Amino acid sequence: MKLVQGILKLKHFSYSVSRHYSNRNVLKLHERGMYKDIFPDTASAEIVDLLNAKPQCVYAGFDPTADSLHIGNLLVIINLLHWQRSGHRVIVLVGGATGYIGDPSERTTDRPALSAEYIKRNVSGITENVEQLFKNHDTFLWKGQGHGDDGDLVPVTIVNNYTWYEKLNVLSFMGNIGRNFRMGTMLSRQSVGSRIASETGMSFTEFTYQIFQAYDWLYLLENYDCRFQIGGSDQMGNIVSGHDLISRVSNRKVYGLTVPLVTTETGNKFGKSEGNAVWLNREKTSPFELYQFFIRSRDSEVENLLKLFTFYSTGKINEIMQQHKVKPEARLAQKKLAEQVTVLVHGDDAARIISAGGFYVNQQRCTNLSEVLTLGTHILLNNITLLRVGKRKYFVIKWKI
Ligand code: YSA
């Protein structure tokens, strides 16, 4: 895994703010390599002012093209969690409507049309992922780390954009919203240009995608006072479309931020379209496989990954790296990384069992934490199961059958 880092020019970075408010400044995450771009790119000082003035609202969207999020999406969620930790309000938008349209960003061909049933199932899967991530973070990585005393986190709000599109009339949408989009600008988006030039071209439906994502932001601005949008760097075109729409119809200023794309060693984006996703749903990628994925990260990238995928302070990360370098073969940094991500995604129990060395049923190692125990295989004929967690903890289970 490799991370494409962008150069971010945050001009007025050493801002002086009162101590009380300093932790609201999520632009500080720039120090961790968390942002690739900021839009408008001259707005960093303005943004810092806003963040310090009062808690702000931020959103990121996820389309239901699969029934689970994956580790590329996780980086966006972690960014949102940092905003939540800093006292801001966080909205996760699940694209029950945009899933019908299909985002052309980073795609070389049209997306297949998705059925209503499929979208509905995927909306539930993603919503469950998001709820679990925010819950695990709150329980194990916020309160569990003694931050509870700093105050309760403002709970995440999950919205589905289908709820506003189902009420919208196509004529008023095209007549009022569509009118604000210029063909030239729409055609100049990277996601559009490359596709139009391709052999198969691009459907009108996908061409309109940017209008929908732009309108969502306007809707969230008007209904939730949401002035910030976050996405992976492939979302920049859609984010700029929203910014343009809002500057035409409102006098409020809005800002977009992107996170770097998590890519494979060959530079391909990790994700569902690429078929190389590492999923957050335990049925698709087991907690053990997720843990192993991070254990395998290379020494050259592990420090960056600790900064992006864990909530350790940069001081703590330096400490871990110093210890790691004394004995790299012990893979301390990778273990810390894998453990923290597994806690966030699957909870403390899963991470503890895996990092203790896994669990064994009748001396056979199990990699699936939700293994179903069956008679004959796991339950011996004398109705006994021998369970071992890690190297030393044994349990004898006597079944009443
Ligand atoms: C956003 C806003 C709206 O108002 C409506 C819909 C959306 C969804 C958006 N257009 C989209 O299609 N997103 S996505 O479902 O493909 O991915 C969700 C988020 O994860 C995006 O911000 C995307 O950039 C990010 N992502 C996906 N793979 C990634 C990644 N981020 C980093 N590395 C990767 N490999």
Short mmCIF file of C-alpha atoms and ligand atoms in Angstrom, two decimals:
data_model
loop_
_atom_site.label_atom_id
_atom_site.label_comp_id
_atom_site.label_asym_id
_atom_site.label_seq_id
_atom_site.Cartn_x
_atom_site.Cartn_y
_atom_site.Cartn_z
CA MET A 1 0.00 0.00 0.00
CA LYS A 2 1.29 3.40 -0.90
CA LEU A 3 -0.07 6.85 -0.30
CA VAL A 4 -0.12 9.55 -2.89
CA GLN A 5 0.64 12.67 -0.97
CA GLY A 6 -0.27 16.02 -2.36
CA ILE A 7 1.35 19.32 -1.70
CA LEU A 8 -0.90 21.45 0.35
CA LYS A 9 -0.16 25.09 0.68
CA LEU A 10 -1.65 26.22 3.94
CA LYS A 11 -0.34 29.72 3.97
CA HIS A 12 -1.34 31.04 7.38
CA PHE A 13 -0.67 27.94 9.30
CA SER A 14 0.92 29.27 12.45
CA TYR A 15 -2.26 30.95 13.56
CA SER A 16 -2.40 32.21 17.10
CA VAL A 17 -5.59 31.24 18.85
CA SER A 18 -6.62 31.05 22.46
CA ARG A 19 -5.86 27.72 24.08
CA HIS A 20 -9.50 26.91 24.66
CA TYR A 21 -10.30 26.98 20.97
CA SER A 22 -7.05 25.67 19.52
CA ASN A 23 -8.29 22.10 19.37
CA ARG A 24 -11.13 23.05 17.01
CA ASN A 25 -8.59 23.71 14.30
CA VAL A 26 -8.86 20.51 12.28
CA LEU A 27 -6.64 22.00 9.58
CA LYS A 28 -3.85 20.98 11.94
CA LEU A 29 -4.45 17.48 10.59
CA HIS A 30 -2.39 18.68 7.68
CA GLU A 31 0.62 17.85 9.88
CA ARG A 32 -0.45 14.20 9.68
CA GLY A 33 -0.71 14.26 5.88
CA MET A 34 -4.48 14.02 6.18
CA TYR A 35 -5.34 16.55 3.46
CA LYS A 36 -4.40 16.55 -0.18
CA ASP A 37 -6.23 19.64 -1.37
CA ILE A 38 -8.30 22.43 0.00
CA PHE A 39 -10.83 24.43 -2.03
CA PRO A 40 -10.68 27.36 -2.55
CA ASP A 41 -6.93 26.96 -2.16
CA THR A 42 -6.47 30.45 -0.71
CA ALA A 43 -9.00 29.94 2.09
CA SER A 44 -6.96 28.33 4.86
CA ALA A 45 -6.83 31.45 7.08
CA GLU A 46 -10.57 31.99 6.65
CA ILE A 47 -11.22 28.37 7.51
CA VAL A 48 -9.10 28.53 10.65
CA ASP A 49 -11.06 31.63 11.74
CA LEU A 50 -14.37 29.87 11.21
CA LEU A 51 -13.29 26.72 13.00
CA ASN A 52 -12.11 28.72 15.98
CA ALA A 53 -15.15 30.99 16.08
CA LYS A 54 -17.68 28.21 16.71
CA PRO A 55 -18.27 24.51 16.06
CA GLN A 56 -18.87 23.91 12.37
CA CYS A 57 -20.70 21.23 10.41
CA VAL A 58 -18.92 18.92 7.95
CA TYR A 59 -20.21 16.16 5.66
CA ALA A 60 -18.93 13.38 3.46
CA GLY A 61 -20.98 11.14 1.16
CA PHE A 62 -20.81 7.42 0.39
CA ASP A 63 -22.67 5.82 -2.50
CA PRO A 64 -24.33 2.45 -1.90
CA THR A 65 -22.61 0.59 -4.74
CA ALA A 66 -21.67 -2.25 -2.35
CA ASP A 67 -23.10 -3.49 0.94
CA SER A 68 -20.03 -2.45 2.92
CA LEU A 69 -17.48 0.33 3.17
CA HIS A 70 -13.80 -0.47 2.55
CA ILE A 71 -10.48 0.85 3.89
CA GLY A 72 -10.28 3.62 1.27
CA ASN A 73 -13.60 4.97 2.57
CA LEU A 74 -12.32 4.48 6.12
CA LEU A 75 -9.78 7.27 5.70
CA VAL A 76 -12.63 9.72 5.00
CA ILE A 77 -14.50 8.45 8.08
CA ILE A 78 -11.37 8.82 10.23
CA ASN A 79 -11.08 12.39 9.02
CA LEU A 80 -14.70 12.98 10.08
CA LEU A 81 -13.94 11.41 13.46
CA HIS A 82 -11.14 13.95 13.96
CA TRP A 83 -13.68 16.71 13.29
CA GLN A 84 -16.03 15.13 15.81
CA ARG A 85 -13.20 14.96 18.38
CA SER A 86 -12.58 18.65 17.80
CA GLY A 87 -16.15 19.53 18.72
CA HIS A 88 -17.67 19.88 15.25
CA ARG A 89 -20.93 18.38 13.97
CA VAL A 90 -20.51 15.52 11.51
CA ILE A 91 -22.95 14.34 8.84
CA VAL A 92 -22.49 11.11 6.92
CA LEU A 93 -24.56 11.11 3.77
CA VAL A 94 -25.51 7.77 2.27
CA GLY A 95 -26.31 8.21 -1.41
CA GLY A 96 -29.58 6.32 -1.79
CA ALA A 97 -30.40 8.71 -4.69
CA THR A 98 -26.93 9.26 -6.17
CA GLY A 99 -26.46 5.46 -6.23
CA TYR A 100 -29.08 5.44 -9.01
CA ILE A 101 -27.11 7.95 -11.07
CA GLY A 102 -23.57 6.54 -10.69
CA ASP A 103 -20.52 8.70 -9.98
CA PRO A 104 -18.25 8.75 -13.06
CA SER A 105 -15.21 9.90 -11.01
CA GLU A 106 -12.19 7.64 -11.62
CA ARG A 107 -14.28 5.32 -13.84
CA THR A 108 -13.41 4.34 -17.37
CA THR A 109 -16.87 2.98 -18.27
CA ASP A 110 -20.51 3.59 -17.30
CA ARG A 111 -21.60 2.00 -14.05
CA PRO A 112 -24.28 -0.67 -14.46
CA ALA A 113 -27.73 0.52 -13.34
CA LEU A 114 -28.48 -0.68 -9.81
CA SER A 115 -31.91 -2.00 -8.77
CA ALA A 116 -33.92 -0.31 -6.01
CA GLU A 117 -33.67 -3.47 -3.93
CA TYR A 118 -29.90 -3.70 -4.28
CA ILE A 119 -29.47 -0.03 -3.37
CA LYS A 120 -31.74 -0.42 -0.34
CA ARG A 121 -29.75 -3.40 0.93
CA ASN A 122 -26.47 -1.55 0.43
CA VAL A 123 -27.77 1.59 2.17
CA SER A 124 -28.49 -0.60 5.23
CA GLY A 125 -25.05 -2.24 5.10
CA ILE A 126 -23.23 1.09 4.88
CA THR A 127 -25.40 2.69 7.56
CA GLU A 128 -24.57 -0.22 9.89
CA ASN A 129 -20.84 0.20 9.14
CA VAL A 130 -20.98 3.90 9.92
CA GLU A 131 -22.93 3.40 13.16
CA GLN A 132 -20.48 0.72 14.29
CA LEU A 133 -17.41 2.82 13.48
CA PHE A 134 -18.66 5.86 15.39
CA LYS A 135 -19.73 3.64 18.29
CA ASN A 136 -16.41 1.77 18.47
CA HIS A 137 -14.52 5.03 18.26
CA ASP A 138 -16.58 6.56 21.07
CA THR A 139 -16.35 3.49 23.33
CA PHE A 140 -12.79 2.32 22.80
CA LEU A 141 -10.78 5.19 21.34
CA TRP A 142 -12.40 8.21 22.96
CA LYS A 143 -13.91 7.28 26.35
CA GLY A 144 -11.71 4.17 26.60
CA GLN A 145 -8.62 6.38 26.34
CA GLY A 146 -9.77 8.73 29.09
CA HIS A 147 -11.08 11.47 26.78
CA GLY A 148 -14.58 11.07 28.16
CA ASP A 149 -13.75 13.81 30.67
CA ASP A 150 -13.12 16.25 27.80
CA GLY A 151 -16.84 16.07 27.10
CA ASP A 152 -19.24 13.89 25.16
CA LEU A 153 -18.88 13.78 21.42
CA VAL A 154 -21.72 15.25 19.38
CA PRO A 155 -23.37 12.15 17.85
CA VAL A 156 -22.98 11.68 14.09
CA THR A 157 -26.03 12.40 11.93
CA ILE A 158 -26.63 9.93 9.11
CA VAL A 159 -28.79 11.13 6.20
CA ASN A 160 -29.87 9.48 2.96
CA ASN A 161 -30.17 11.86 -0.01
CA TYR A 162 -33.09 9.80 -1.35
CA THR A 163 -35.23 11.49 1.34
CA TRP A 164 -35.00 14.88 -0.42
CA TYR A 165 -34.87 13.70 -4.03
CA GLU A 166 -38.01 11.60 -3.66
CA LYS A 167 -39.91 14.81 -2.90
CA LEU A 168 -38.38 16.84 -5.73
CA ASN A 169 -40.19 17.44 -8.97
CA VAL A 170 -38.02 16.96 -12.08
CA LEU A 171 -39.24 20.19 -13.69
CA SER A 172 -38.56 22.36 -10.70
CA PHE A 173 -35.17 20.67 -10.24
CA MET A 174 -34.10 21.30 -13.84
CA GLY A 175 -35.78 24.71 -13.93
CA ASN A 176 -34.29 26.00 -10.67
CA ILE A 177 -31.13 24.05 -10.01
CA GLY A 178 -30.00 22.84 -13.46
CA ARG A 179 -30.09 26.41 -14.74
CA ASN A 180 -27.09 27.32 -12.55
CA PHE A 181 -24.74 24.85 -14.21
CA ARG A 182 -22.71 25.88 -17.25
CA MET A 183 -22.08 23.25 -19.92
CA GLY A 184 -18.48 24.35 -20.46
CA THR A 185 -17.60 23.99 -16.80
CA MET A 186 -19.34 20.63 -16.53
CA LEU A 187 -17.52 19.33 -19.59
CA SER A 188 -14.20 20.49 -18.23
CA ARG A 189 -14.37 18.21 -15.18
CA GLN A 190 -11.69 15.56 -15.30
CA SER A 191 -14.25 12.79 -14.66
CA VAL A 192 -16.14 13.89 -17.77
CA GLY A 193 -13.37 14.82 -20.22
CA SER A 194 -11.56 11.49 -20.16
CA ARG A 195 -14.80 9.54 -20.51
CA ILE A 196 -16.22 11.56 -23.39
CA ALA A 197 -13.02 10.96 -25.30
CA SER A 198 -13.23 7.18 -24.67
CA GLU A 199 -14.68 4.70 -27.14
CA THR A 200 -17.87 3.98 -25.14
CA GLY A 201 -18.43 7.63 -24.19
CA MET A 202 -20.58 8.59 -21.25
CA SER A 203 -24.30 8.40 -20.54
CA PHE A 204 -26.24 11.61 -19.95
CA THR A 205 -27.24 10.17 -16.57
CA GLU A 206 -23.67 9.95 -15.29
CA PHE A 207 -22.89 13.33 -16.84
CA THR A 208 -25.49 14.87 -14.53
CA TYR A 209 -23.99 13.29 -11.39
CA GLN A 210 -22.15 16.45 -10.36
CA ILE A 211 -25.46 18.37 -10.26
CA PHE A 212 -26.85 15.97 -7.68
CA GLN A 213 -23.81 16.05 -5.41
CA ALA A 214 -23.74 19.85 -5.74
CA TYR A 215 -27.40 20.15 -4.77
CA ASP A 216 -26.88 17.87 -1.75
CA TRP A 217 -24.40 20.35 -0.36
CA LEU A 218 -26.81 23.24 -0.90
CA TYR A 219 -29.52 21.21 0.83
CA LEU A 220 -27.24 20.44 3.78
CA LEU A 221 -26.14 24.06 3.97
CA GLU A 222 -29.72 25.27 4.10
CA ASN A 223 -30.97 22.58 6.46
CA TYR A 224 -27.94 21.84 8.67
CA ASP A 225 -25.74 24.92 8.20
CA CYS A 226 -23.12 22.59 6.70
CA ARG A 227 -20.25 24.61 5.21
CA PHE A 228 -17.61 21.91 4.84
CA GLN A 229 -17.44 18.87 2.58
CA ILE A 230 -14.76 16.17 2.71
CA GLY A 231 -14.00 13.42 0.23
CA GLY A 232 -11.20 11.42 -1.31
CA SER A 233 -9.17 13.40 -3.85
CA ASP A 234 -11.22 11.86 -6.70
CA GLN A 235 -14.18 13.89 -5.39
CA MET A 236 -12.61 17.30 -6.03
CA GLY A 237 -14.60 17.91 -9.26
CA ASN A 238 -17.91 17.18 -7.55
CA ILE A 239 -16.93 19.31 -4.57
CA VAL A 240 -16.02 22.25 -6.85
CA SER A 241 -19.41 21.88 -8.60
CA GLY A 242 -21.14 22.23 -5.22
CA HIS A 243 -19.02 25.22 -4.34
CA ASP A 244 -19.91 26.86 -7.68
CA LEU A 245 -23.63 26.21 -7.27
CA ILE A 246 -23.65 27.61 -3.75
CA SER A 247 -21.75 30.75 -4.76
CA ARG A 248 -24.40 31.37 -7.42
CA VAL A 249 -27.47 30.94 -5.26
CA SER A 250 -26.33 31.94 -1.78
CA ASN A 251 -24.03 34.46 -0.15
CA ARG A 252 -22.65 31.86 2.28
CA LYS A 253 -19.10 30.65 1.75
CA VAL A 254 -18.38 26.91 1.73
CA TYR A 255 -15.13 24.94 1.71
CA GLY A 256 -14.01 21.55 0.42
CA LEU A 257 -11.17 19.36 1.64
CA THR A 258 -9.85 16.13 0.20
CA VAL A 259 -7.89 13.27 1.73
CA PRO A 260 -5.17 11.44 -0.23
CA LEU A 261 -6.25 8.30 -2.04
CA VAL A 262 -5.09 5.04 -0.49
CA THR A 263 -3.53 3.14 -3.36
CA THR A 264 -1.91 -0.22 -4.04
CA GLU A 265 1.85 -0.47 -4.55
CA THR A 266 1.26 -0.05 -8.28
CA GLY A 267 -0.60 3.20 -7.70
CA ASN A 268 -4.16 1.97 -8.28
CA LYS A 269 -6.88 3.30 -6.00
CA PHE A 270 -8.08 0.74 -3.45
CA GLY A 271 -11.77 0.32 -3.92
CA LYS A 272 -14.74 -1.66 -5.04
CA SER A 273 -14.51 -0.76 -8.74
CA GLU A 274 -10.91 -1.98 -8.80
CA GLY A 275 -11.87 -5.31 -7.22
CA ASN A 276 -9.11 -5.09 -4.59
CA ALA A 277 -11.11 -3.74 -1.69
CA VAL A 278 -10.39 -4.62 1.92
CA TRP A 279 -13.90 -4.50 3.37
CA LEU A 280 -15.10 -3.35 6.77
CA ASN A 281 -17.93 -5.89 6.87
CA ARG A 282 -16.58 -8.94 8.75
CA GLU A 283 -18.42 -11.36 6.47
CA LYS A 284 -16.50 -10.02 3.45
CA THR A 285 -13.09 -9.44 5.07
CA SER A 286 -12.66 -11.15 8.43
CA PRO A 287 -11.21 -9.16 11.36
CA PHE A 288 -8.17 -11.42 11.10
CA GLU A 289 -7.65 -10.58 7.39
CA LEU A 290 -8.07 -6.87 8.11
CA TYR A 291 -5.47 -7.13 10.87
CA GLN A 292 -3.11 -9.07 8.60
CA PHE A 293 -3.52 -6.50 5.83
CA PHE A 294 -2.11 -3.78 8.08
CA ILE A 295 0.53 -6.09 9.57
CA ARG A 296 1.86 -6.55 6.03
CA SER A 297 2.45 -2.81 5.48
CA ARG A 298 6.00 -1.94 4.59
CA ASP A 299 8.44 -0.24 6.94
CA SER A 300 8.70 2.67 4.52
CA GLU A 301 4.97 3.45 4.77
CA VAL A 302 4.03 2.43 8.29
CA GLU A 303 4.71 5.82 9.89
CA ASN A 304 2.39 7.55 7.41
CA LEU A 305 -0.24 4.92 7.97
CA LEU A 306 -0.06 5.42 11.74
CA LYS A 307 -0.65 9.13 11.17
CA LEU A 308 -3.61 8.52 8.89
CA PHE A 309 -5.32 5.46 10.33
CA THR A 310 -4.82 5.88 14.09
CA PHE A 311 -5.59 8.60 16.61
CA TYR A 312 -2.19 8.41 18.27
CA SER A 313 -0.61 11.82 18.79
CA THR A 314 2.38 12.62 16.59
CA GLY A 315 4.54 12.43 19.75
CA LYS A 316 3.33 8.90 20.44
CA ILE A 317 3.93 7.93 16.81
CA ASN A 318 7.51 9.20 17.02
CA GLU A 319 8.00 7.13 20.15
CA ILE A 320 6.62 4.00 18.46
CA MET A 321 8.82 4.58 15.41
CA GLN A 322 11.94 4.99 17.54
CA GLN A 323 11.23 1.72 19.31
CA HIS A 324 10.36 0.08 15.98
CA LYS A 325 13.66 1.07 14.42
CA VAL A 326 15.65 -0.64 17.17
CA LYS A 327 14.20 -4.00 16.15
CA PRO A 328 12.23 -3.70 12.89
CA GLU A 329 11.73 -7.46 12.59
CA ALA A 330 9.45 -7.34 15.68
CA ARG A 331 7.07 -5.22 13.54
CA LEU A 332 5.98 -3.14 16.52
CA ALA A 333 4.72 -0.24 14.39
CA GLN A 334 2.71 -2.57 12.15
CA LYS A 335 1.22 -4.29 15.20
CA LYS A 336 0.13 -1.00 16.75
CA LEU A 337 -1.38 0.07 13.43
CA ALA A 338 -3.23 -3.20 12.87
CA GLU A 339 -4.50 -3.26 16.43
CA GLN A 340 -5.84 0.31 16.33
CA VAL A 341 -7.63 -0.17 12.99
CA THR A 342 -9.12 -3.48 14.15
CA VAL A 343 -10.40 -1.83 17.35
CA LEU A 344 -12.02 0.93 15.32
CA VAL A 345 -13.64 -1.42 12.81
CA HIS A 346 -14.44 -4.50 14.90
CA GLY A 347 -14.13 -3.44 18.53
CA ASP A 348 -11.77 -4.07 21.36
CA ASP A 349 -12.51 -7.82 21.85
CA ALA A 350 -11.69 -8.74 18.26
CA ALA A 351 -8.43 -6.78 18.35
CA ARG A 352 -7.36 -8.23 21.68
CA ILE A 353 -8.00 -11.82 20.61
CA ILE A 354 -6.16 -11.40 17.34
CA SER A 355 -3.17 -9.59 18.79
CA ALA A 356 -2.91 -12.22 21.56
CA GLY A 357 -2.25 -14.73 18.78
CA GLY A 358 -5.75 -15.68 17.65
CA PHE A 359 -8.06 -18.29 19.07
CA TYR A 360 -8.09 -22.03 18.76
CA VAL A 361 -10.95 -24.51 18.92
CA ASN A 362 -9.74 -28.00 19.80
CA GLN A 363 -6.21 -26.86 18.96
CA GLN A 364 -7.20 -25.77 15.42
CA ARG A 365 -6.53 -22.11 14.74
CA CYS A 366 -9.66 -20.11 13.77
CA THR A 367 -9.41 -16.95 11.73
CA ASN A 368 -13.11 -16.24 11.70
CA LEU A 369 -14.20 -14.63 14.96
CA SER A 370 -17.84 -15.44 14.25
CA GLU A 371 -17.10 -19.10 13.53
CA VAL A 372 -20.23 -21.25 13.94
CA LEU A 373 -19.53 -24.21 16.19
CA THR A 374 -20.82 -27.48 14.79
CA LEU A 375 -21.37 -30.82 16.41
CA GLY A 376 -18.67 -33.35 15.59
CA THR A 377 -16.13 -30.77 14.37
CA HIS A 378 -15.95 -28.17 17.10
CA ILE A 379 -17.99 -29.94 19.73
CA LEU A 380 -16.40 -33.28 20.44
CA LEU A 381 -18.47 -36.42 20.92
CA ASN A 382 -18.10 -36.09 24.70
CA ASN A 383 -19.86 -32.67 24.37
CA ILE A 384 -16.69 -30.78 25.17
CA THR A 385 -14.91 -27.97 23.33
CA LEU A 386 -11.39 -26.90 24.19
CA LEU A 387 -10.96 -23.20 23.55
CA ARG A 388 -7.64 -21.39 23.65
CA VAL A 389 -7.19 -17.62 23.36
CA GLY A 390 -3.65 -16.53 22.59
CA LYS A 391 -0.81 -18.70 23.86
CA ARG A 392 -1.86 -19.54 27.37
CA LYS A 393 -5.55 -18.98 28.14
CA TYR A 394 -7.49 -22.25 27.99
CA PHE A 395 -11.22 -22.75 28.50
CA VAL A 396 -13.05 -26.07 28.62
CA ILE A 397 -16.66 -25.71 27.51
CA LYS A 398 -19.10 -28.42 28.56
CA TRP A 399 -22.18 -28.35 26.32
CA LYS A 400 -25.60 -29.36 27.64
CA ILE A 401 -26.98 -31.04 24.57
C1 YSA B 1 -20.76 12.36 -1.97
C2 YSA B 1 -21.49 13.51 -1.66
C3 YSA B 1 -22.84 13.55 -2.02
O1 YSA B 1 -23.56 14.67 -1.72
C4 YSA B 1 -23.48 12.48 -2.63
C5 YSA B 1 -22.74 11.34 -2.91
C6 YSA B 1 -21.38 11.28 -2.57
C7 YSA B 1 -20.62 10.03 -2.88
C8 YSA B 1 -19.46 10.19 -3.83
N1 YSA B 1 -19.80 10.81 -5.08
C9 YSA B 1 -18.90 8.81 -4.11
O2 YSA B 1 -19.23 8.17 -5.06
N2 YSA B 1 -18.16 8.31 -3.18
S1 YSA B 1 -17.74 6.77 -3.04
O3 YSA B 1 -18.86 6.00 -2.54
O4 YSA B 1 -17.12 6.27 -4.24
O5 YSA B 1 -16.62 6.82 -1.94
C10 YSA B 1 -16.90 7.40 -0.67
C11 YSA B 1 -15.74 8.26 -0.23
O6 YSA B 1 -14.59 7.45 -0.06
C12 YSA B 1 -15.36 9.30 -1.30
O7 YSA B 1 -15.01 10.51 -0.66
C13 YSA B 1 -14.16 8.70 -1.99
O8 YSA B 1 -13.29 9.66 -2.53
C14 YSA B 1 -13.51 7.99 -0.79
N3 YSA B 1 -12.61 6.92 -1.25
C15 YSA B 1 -12.93 5.85 -2.01
N4 YSA B 1 -11.81 5.10 -2.24
C16 YSA B 1 -10.80 5.72 -1.60
C17 YSA B 1 -11.32 6.87 -0.96
N5 YSA B 1 -10.54 7.71 -0.23
C18 YSA B 1 -9.23 7.40 -0.14
N6 YSA B 1 -8.67 6.30 -0.73
C19 YSA B 1 -9.42 5.44 -1.45
N7 YSA B 1 -8.87 4.38 -2.01
#
